[in-house]
Every structure is written in C-alpha cells, then in structure tokens.
Short mmCIF file of C-alpha atoms and ligand atoms in Angstrom, two decimals:
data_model
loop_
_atom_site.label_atom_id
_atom_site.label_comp_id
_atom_site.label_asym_id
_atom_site.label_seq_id
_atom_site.Cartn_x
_atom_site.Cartn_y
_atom_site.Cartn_z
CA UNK A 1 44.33 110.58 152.47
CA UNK A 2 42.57 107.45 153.64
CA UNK A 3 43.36 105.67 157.07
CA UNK A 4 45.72 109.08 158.36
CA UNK A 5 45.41 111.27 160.81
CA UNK A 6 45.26 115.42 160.74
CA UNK A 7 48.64 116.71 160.87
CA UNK A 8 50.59 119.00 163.37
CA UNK A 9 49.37 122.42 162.25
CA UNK A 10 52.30 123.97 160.29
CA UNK A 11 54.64 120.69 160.32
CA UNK A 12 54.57 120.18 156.90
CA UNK A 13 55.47 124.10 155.91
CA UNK A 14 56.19 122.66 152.29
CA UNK A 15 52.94 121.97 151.22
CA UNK A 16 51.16 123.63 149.03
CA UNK A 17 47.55 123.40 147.88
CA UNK A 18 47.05 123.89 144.08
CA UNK A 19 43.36 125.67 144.07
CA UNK A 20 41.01 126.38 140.93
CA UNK A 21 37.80 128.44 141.96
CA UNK A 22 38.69 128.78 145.20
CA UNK A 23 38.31 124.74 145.44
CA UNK A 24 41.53 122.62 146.11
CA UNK A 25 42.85 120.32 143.49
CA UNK A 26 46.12 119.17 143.88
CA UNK A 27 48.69 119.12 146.13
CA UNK A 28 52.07 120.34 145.93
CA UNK A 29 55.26 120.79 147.60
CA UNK A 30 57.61 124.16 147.59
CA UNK A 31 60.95 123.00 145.97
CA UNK A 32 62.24 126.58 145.65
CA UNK A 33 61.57 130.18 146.86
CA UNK A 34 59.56 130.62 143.52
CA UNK A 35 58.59 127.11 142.39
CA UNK A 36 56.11 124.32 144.17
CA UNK A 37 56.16 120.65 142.17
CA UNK A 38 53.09 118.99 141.45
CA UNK A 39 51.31 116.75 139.54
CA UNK A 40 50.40 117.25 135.40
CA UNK A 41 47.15 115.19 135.81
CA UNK A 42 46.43 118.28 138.20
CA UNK A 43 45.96 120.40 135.14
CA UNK A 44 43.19 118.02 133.55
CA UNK A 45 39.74 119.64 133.72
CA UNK A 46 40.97 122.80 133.98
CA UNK A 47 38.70 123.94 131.18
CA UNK A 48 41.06 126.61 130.62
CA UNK A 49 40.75 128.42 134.30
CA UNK A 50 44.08 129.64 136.37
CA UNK A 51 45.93 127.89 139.01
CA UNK A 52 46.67 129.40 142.40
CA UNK A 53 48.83 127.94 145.22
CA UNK A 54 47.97 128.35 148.83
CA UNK A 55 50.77 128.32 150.95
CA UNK A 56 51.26 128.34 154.90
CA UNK A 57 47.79 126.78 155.30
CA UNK A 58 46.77 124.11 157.71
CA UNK A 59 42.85 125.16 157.27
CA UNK A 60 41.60 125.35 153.86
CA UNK A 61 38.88 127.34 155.18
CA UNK A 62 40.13 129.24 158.62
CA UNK A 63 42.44 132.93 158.33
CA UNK A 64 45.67 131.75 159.34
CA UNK A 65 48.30 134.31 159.68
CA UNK A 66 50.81 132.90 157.35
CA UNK A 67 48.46 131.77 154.56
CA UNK A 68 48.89 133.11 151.54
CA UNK A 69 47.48 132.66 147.92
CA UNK A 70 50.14 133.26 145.04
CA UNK A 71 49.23 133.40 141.54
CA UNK A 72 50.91 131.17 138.95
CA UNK A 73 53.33 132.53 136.73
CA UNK A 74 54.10 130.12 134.49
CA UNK A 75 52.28 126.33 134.59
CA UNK A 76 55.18 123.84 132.77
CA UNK A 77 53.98 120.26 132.05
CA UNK A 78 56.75 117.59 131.76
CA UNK A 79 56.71 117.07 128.12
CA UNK A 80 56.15 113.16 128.34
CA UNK A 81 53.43 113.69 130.18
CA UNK A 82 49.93 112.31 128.98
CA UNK A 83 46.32 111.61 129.98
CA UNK A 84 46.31 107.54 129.27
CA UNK A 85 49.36 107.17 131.24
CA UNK A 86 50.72 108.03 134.66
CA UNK A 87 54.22 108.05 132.74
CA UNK A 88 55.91 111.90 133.86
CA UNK A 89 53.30 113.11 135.71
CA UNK A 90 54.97 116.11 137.14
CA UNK A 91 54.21 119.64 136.96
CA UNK A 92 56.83 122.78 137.34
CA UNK A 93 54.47 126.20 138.62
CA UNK A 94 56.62 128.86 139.04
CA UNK A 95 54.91 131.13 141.54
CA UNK A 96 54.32 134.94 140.41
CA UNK A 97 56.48 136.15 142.93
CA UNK A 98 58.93 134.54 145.26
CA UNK A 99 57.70 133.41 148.16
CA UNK A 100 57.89 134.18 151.77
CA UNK A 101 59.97 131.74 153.89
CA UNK A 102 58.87 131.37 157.43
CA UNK A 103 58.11 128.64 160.11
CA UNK A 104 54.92 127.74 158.24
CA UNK A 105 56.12 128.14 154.58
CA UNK A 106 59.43 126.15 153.75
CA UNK A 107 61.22 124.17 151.26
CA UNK A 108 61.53 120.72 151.51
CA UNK A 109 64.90 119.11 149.76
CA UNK A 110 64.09 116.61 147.02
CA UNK A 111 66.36 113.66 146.60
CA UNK A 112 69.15 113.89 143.80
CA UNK A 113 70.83 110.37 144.25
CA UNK A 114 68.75 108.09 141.28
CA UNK A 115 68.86 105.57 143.46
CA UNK A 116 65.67 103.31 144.87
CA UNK A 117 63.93 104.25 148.31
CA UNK A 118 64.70 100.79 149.62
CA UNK A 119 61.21 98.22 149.77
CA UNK A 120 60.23 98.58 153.74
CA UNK A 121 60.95 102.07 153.57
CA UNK A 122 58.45 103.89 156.23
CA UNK A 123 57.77 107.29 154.15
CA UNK A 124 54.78 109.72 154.66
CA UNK A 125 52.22 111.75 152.32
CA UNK A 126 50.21 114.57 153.02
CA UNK A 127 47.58 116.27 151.01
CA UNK A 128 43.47 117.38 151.30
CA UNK A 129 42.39 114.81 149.00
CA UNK A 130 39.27 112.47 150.04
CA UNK A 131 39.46 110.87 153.76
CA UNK A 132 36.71 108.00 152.57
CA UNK A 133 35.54 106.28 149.60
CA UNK A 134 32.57 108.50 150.13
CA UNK A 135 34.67 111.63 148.79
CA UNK A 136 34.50 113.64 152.09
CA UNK A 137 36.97 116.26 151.88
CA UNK A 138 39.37 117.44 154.74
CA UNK A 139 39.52 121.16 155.66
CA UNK A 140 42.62 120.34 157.71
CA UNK A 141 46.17 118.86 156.08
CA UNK A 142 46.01 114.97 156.27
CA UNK A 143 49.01 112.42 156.73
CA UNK A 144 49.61 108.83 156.46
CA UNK A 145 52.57 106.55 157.13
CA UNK A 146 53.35 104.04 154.01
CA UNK A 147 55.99 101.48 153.15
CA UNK A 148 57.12 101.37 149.99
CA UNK A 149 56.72 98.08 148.33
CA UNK A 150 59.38 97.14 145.66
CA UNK A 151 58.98 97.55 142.24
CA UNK A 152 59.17 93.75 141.43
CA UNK A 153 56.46 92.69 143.22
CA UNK A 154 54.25 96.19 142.38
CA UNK A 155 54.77 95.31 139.07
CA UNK A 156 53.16 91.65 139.34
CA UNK A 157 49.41 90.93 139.20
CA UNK A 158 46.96 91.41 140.87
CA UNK A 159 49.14 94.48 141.64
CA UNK A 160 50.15 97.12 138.38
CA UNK A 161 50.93 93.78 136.40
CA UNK A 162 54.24 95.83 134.63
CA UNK A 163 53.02 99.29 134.50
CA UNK A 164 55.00 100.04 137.27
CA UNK A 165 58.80 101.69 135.41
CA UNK A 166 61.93 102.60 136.65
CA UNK A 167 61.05 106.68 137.11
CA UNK A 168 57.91 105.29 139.88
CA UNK A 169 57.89 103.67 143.09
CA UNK A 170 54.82 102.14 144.61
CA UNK A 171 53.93 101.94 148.46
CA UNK A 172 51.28 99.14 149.98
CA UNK A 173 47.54 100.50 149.58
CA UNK A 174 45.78 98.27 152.13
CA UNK A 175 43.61 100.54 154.09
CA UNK A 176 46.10 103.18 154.20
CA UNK A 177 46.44 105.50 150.80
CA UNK A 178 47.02 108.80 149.22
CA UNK A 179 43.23 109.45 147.25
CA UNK A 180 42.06 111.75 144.65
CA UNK A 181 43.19 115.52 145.66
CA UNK A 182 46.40 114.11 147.17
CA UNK A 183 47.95 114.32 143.37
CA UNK A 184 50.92 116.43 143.08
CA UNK A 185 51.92 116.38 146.75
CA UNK A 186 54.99 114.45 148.12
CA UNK A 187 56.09 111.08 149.39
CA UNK A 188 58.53 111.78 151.87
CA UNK A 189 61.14 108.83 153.25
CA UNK A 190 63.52 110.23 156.06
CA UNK A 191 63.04 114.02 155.59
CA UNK A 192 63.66 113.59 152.23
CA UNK A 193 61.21 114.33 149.17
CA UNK A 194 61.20 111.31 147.19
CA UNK A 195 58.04 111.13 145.55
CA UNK A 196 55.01 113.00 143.78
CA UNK A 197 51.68 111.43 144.18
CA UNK A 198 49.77 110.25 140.78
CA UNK A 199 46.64 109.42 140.86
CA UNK A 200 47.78 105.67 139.27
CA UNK A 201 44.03 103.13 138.78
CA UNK A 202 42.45 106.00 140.83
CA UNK A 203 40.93 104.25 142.89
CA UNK A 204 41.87 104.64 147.03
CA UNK A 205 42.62 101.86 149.71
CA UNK A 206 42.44 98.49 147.92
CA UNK A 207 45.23 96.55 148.15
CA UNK A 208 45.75 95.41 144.82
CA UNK A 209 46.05 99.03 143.46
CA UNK A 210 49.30 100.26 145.47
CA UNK A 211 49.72 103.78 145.59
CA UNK A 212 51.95 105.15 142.76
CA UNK A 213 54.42 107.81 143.08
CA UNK A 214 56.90 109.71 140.49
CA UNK A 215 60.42 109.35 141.56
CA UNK A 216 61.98 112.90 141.49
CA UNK A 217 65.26 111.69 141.23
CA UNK A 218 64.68 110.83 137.98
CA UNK A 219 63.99 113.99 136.92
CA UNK A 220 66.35 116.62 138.58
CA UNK A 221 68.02 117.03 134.99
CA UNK A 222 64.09 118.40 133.89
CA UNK A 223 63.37 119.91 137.20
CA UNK A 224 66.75 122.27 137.33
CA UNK A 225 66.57 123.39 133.47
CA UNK A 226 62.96 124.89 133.91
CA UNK A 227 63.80 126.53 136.73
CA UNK A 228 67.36 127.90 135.10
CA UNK A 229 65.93 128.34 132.10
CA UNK A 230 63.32 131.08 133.47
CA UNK A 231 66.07 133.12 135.14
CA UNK A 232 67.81 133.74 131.92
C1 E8B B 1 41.98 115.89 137.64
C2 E8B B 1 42.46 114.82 138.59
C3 E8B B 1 42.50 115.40 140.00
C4 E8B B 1 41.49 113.62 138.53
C5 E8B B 1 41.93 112.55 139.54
O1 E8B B 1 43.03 112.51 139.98
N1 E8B B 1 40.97 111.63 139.89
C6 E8B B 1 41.13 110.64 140.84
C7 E8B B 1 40.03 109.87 141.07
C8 E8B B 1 40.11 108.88 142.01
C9 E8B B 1 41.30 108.64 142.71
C10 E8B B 1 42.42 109.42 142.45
C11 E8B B 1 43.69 109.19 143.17
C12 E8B B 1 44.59 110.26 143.38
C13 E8B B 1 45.78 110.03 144.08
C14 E8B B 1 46.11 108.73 144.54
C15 E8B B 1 45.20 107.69 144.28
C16 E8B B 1 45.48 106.29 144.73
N2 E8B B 1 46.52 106.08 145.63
C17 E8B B 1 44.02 107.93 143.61
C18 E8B B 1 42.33 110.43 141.52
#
C-alpha cells in the first residue's frame, strides 16, 4: 500500500495473508468459516510450493495471540483466469479446517447486488504489499482510502485505454495505491467487500495506471458453487 497509513491492530479481522516459505504473497479476505478469496495471479511463481493463510495477524513477524497459520485444502483458480490478462483474477482456498471466529478473525460480507460501486465512492484496501517504489515491505497491516473512478473514463487513455470490462472497477492511483503483495485482498466501499485487488500494469502510484479491482458481484454464481460443491 503506497501513501496509507498502519491500521488499527485487529480492525480489519478479515484479512488474511496468503504466505509461501514463510514469506507473504498475497492478500486475502475470509468470506466463510472455511474459505478466504484471493487473487489467481497469487498462485504465479509458485514453482509448485504450498499456500498457507495467516489469519488474526496484525504483525507478520510479532506472536500475537490470535494468529494462526492454516494450511490450504484445496487452491481453486477461476477457470477464465490467465497470466496475459487481469480478466477473473480470483482465487477460492478453502482452508484445511474451519476457522476460528473471534474479535481478530472475522468474515467480511461481499456484495451480491451486480450493480456498480458508484464513481466518487470513498472505499478502502488493506494488504502488506510494498509501502514505496523502493519495494520496502510492511510488517504491520497497511490501509489506504480510494475513490473509485468510473469505468468510462478508466477505460480512456492515458488511463487502461478499454481494458477496463464490466466484471472490474478501477479507483484513482495518484499517490495513493494498492502495490505488489496487496493482490488478492479487498476493496471495501461502506463495510461492504466489493473488490479483489489485481495487480493490473503493475506498476504502483502513477496516475495514469488506476488501481484495478475484480468486482465480486460478478462472480457470486462461481464463488457459491465451489464452496457448495465441496460440501457434497
Ligand atoms: C506473483 C504476483 C504477486 C506478481 C505481481 O503481482 N507483481 C506485481 C509487480 C508490481 C506491482 C504489482 C501490483 C499489485 C497490486 C496492485 C498494483 C497496482 N495498483 C500493482 C504486482
């Protein structure tokens, strides 16, 4: 997160930190007792290693009480999901066991209604991706405040010149953006979940390259058959 500020410890108890190694990747937020959303670009480089998701943290490096590591049961990659595109760029992990809900671990509610965050919209993201161009890493949970910026005018140059479609929303970049590591963890616009980060040009902070977001709404249909389909 560029241009934020650290956040409350334990305010955001829906976060979760997708880790490889020990190292944080990804972010992620806890849409169920046994499922966090993410990002699919998260699962580039993986070179064939495990996920785990860190839950209850505010330090990626203190003991805190309530943090807990979980090991991934099941990893499921929307299928439309690619590595030239940032087209469905979401990513189901459903969590080896379910996990434990307390102040510092909860779900956050995802938006249902297909309908676009109006342009304006003051929303937040959160994540332990880079806080400078520099790369320098976080060991405490970031935040930033963004407006979303419509679609129309995303989609213009010198902005995402029509890359921008219906399932994404974009939010202004000047100063102010989510940055590599804040993949897979949530735009949220009045308490709601509306948005997973993707990593869009990839490159932080510059105006011109508005942060890009997956709308979840789009995708409840996906997001409630995987999780249905592993209780049968
Ligand atoms: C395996 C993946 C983690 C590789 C990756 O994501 N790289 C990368 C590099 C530079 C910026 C970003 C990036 C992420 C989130 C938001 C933004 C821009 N708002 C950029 C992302």
């Amino acid at each position: 997160i560029l241009g934020g500020s650290t956040a409350g410890a334990h305010q955001r108890p829906y976060m979760a930190s997708l880790q490889v190694d020990g190292h944080h990747v990804c972010g992620g937020l806890l849409i169920a007792e046994q499922w966090v959303l993410s990002a699919a670009h998260c699962m580039e480089d993986m070179k064939g290693k495990t996920f785990q998701v860190l839950l209850g943290a505010h330090s990626l490096s203190q003991p805190e009480p309530h943090k807990r590591l979980y090991a991934v049961r099941a990893a499921v990659r929307h299928p439309g999901s690619n590595i030239e595109t940032n087209d469905d760029d979401l990513l189901l992990l459903q969590l080896e066991e379910k996990a434990t809900l307390s102040e510092h671990v909860k779900i956050l509610p995802f938006q249902r209604q297909d309908v676009d965050v109006p342009p304006g919209t003051m929303c937040e993201a959160a994540g332990w991706g880079f806080t400078s161009h520099s790369g320098r890493k976080p060991d405490e949970l970031q935040q930033v405040e963004r407006p979303v910026k419509s679609r129309e005018e995303c989609n213009r140059r010198p902005y995402h010149d029509n890359t921008i479609t219906d399932k994404m929303l974009c939010t202004d970049s000047r100063k102010k953006d989510t940055c590599k590591g804040d993949s897979g963890g949530p735009l949220i616009c009045n308490g709601v979940a509306e948005g997973v980060v993707t990593a869009g040009a990839r490159v932080c902070g510059n105006y011109k390259k508005p942060g890009i977001y997956t709308r979840i709404a789009a995708y409840v249909d996906w997001i409630d058959g995987v999780m249905a389909a592993a209780e049968e």
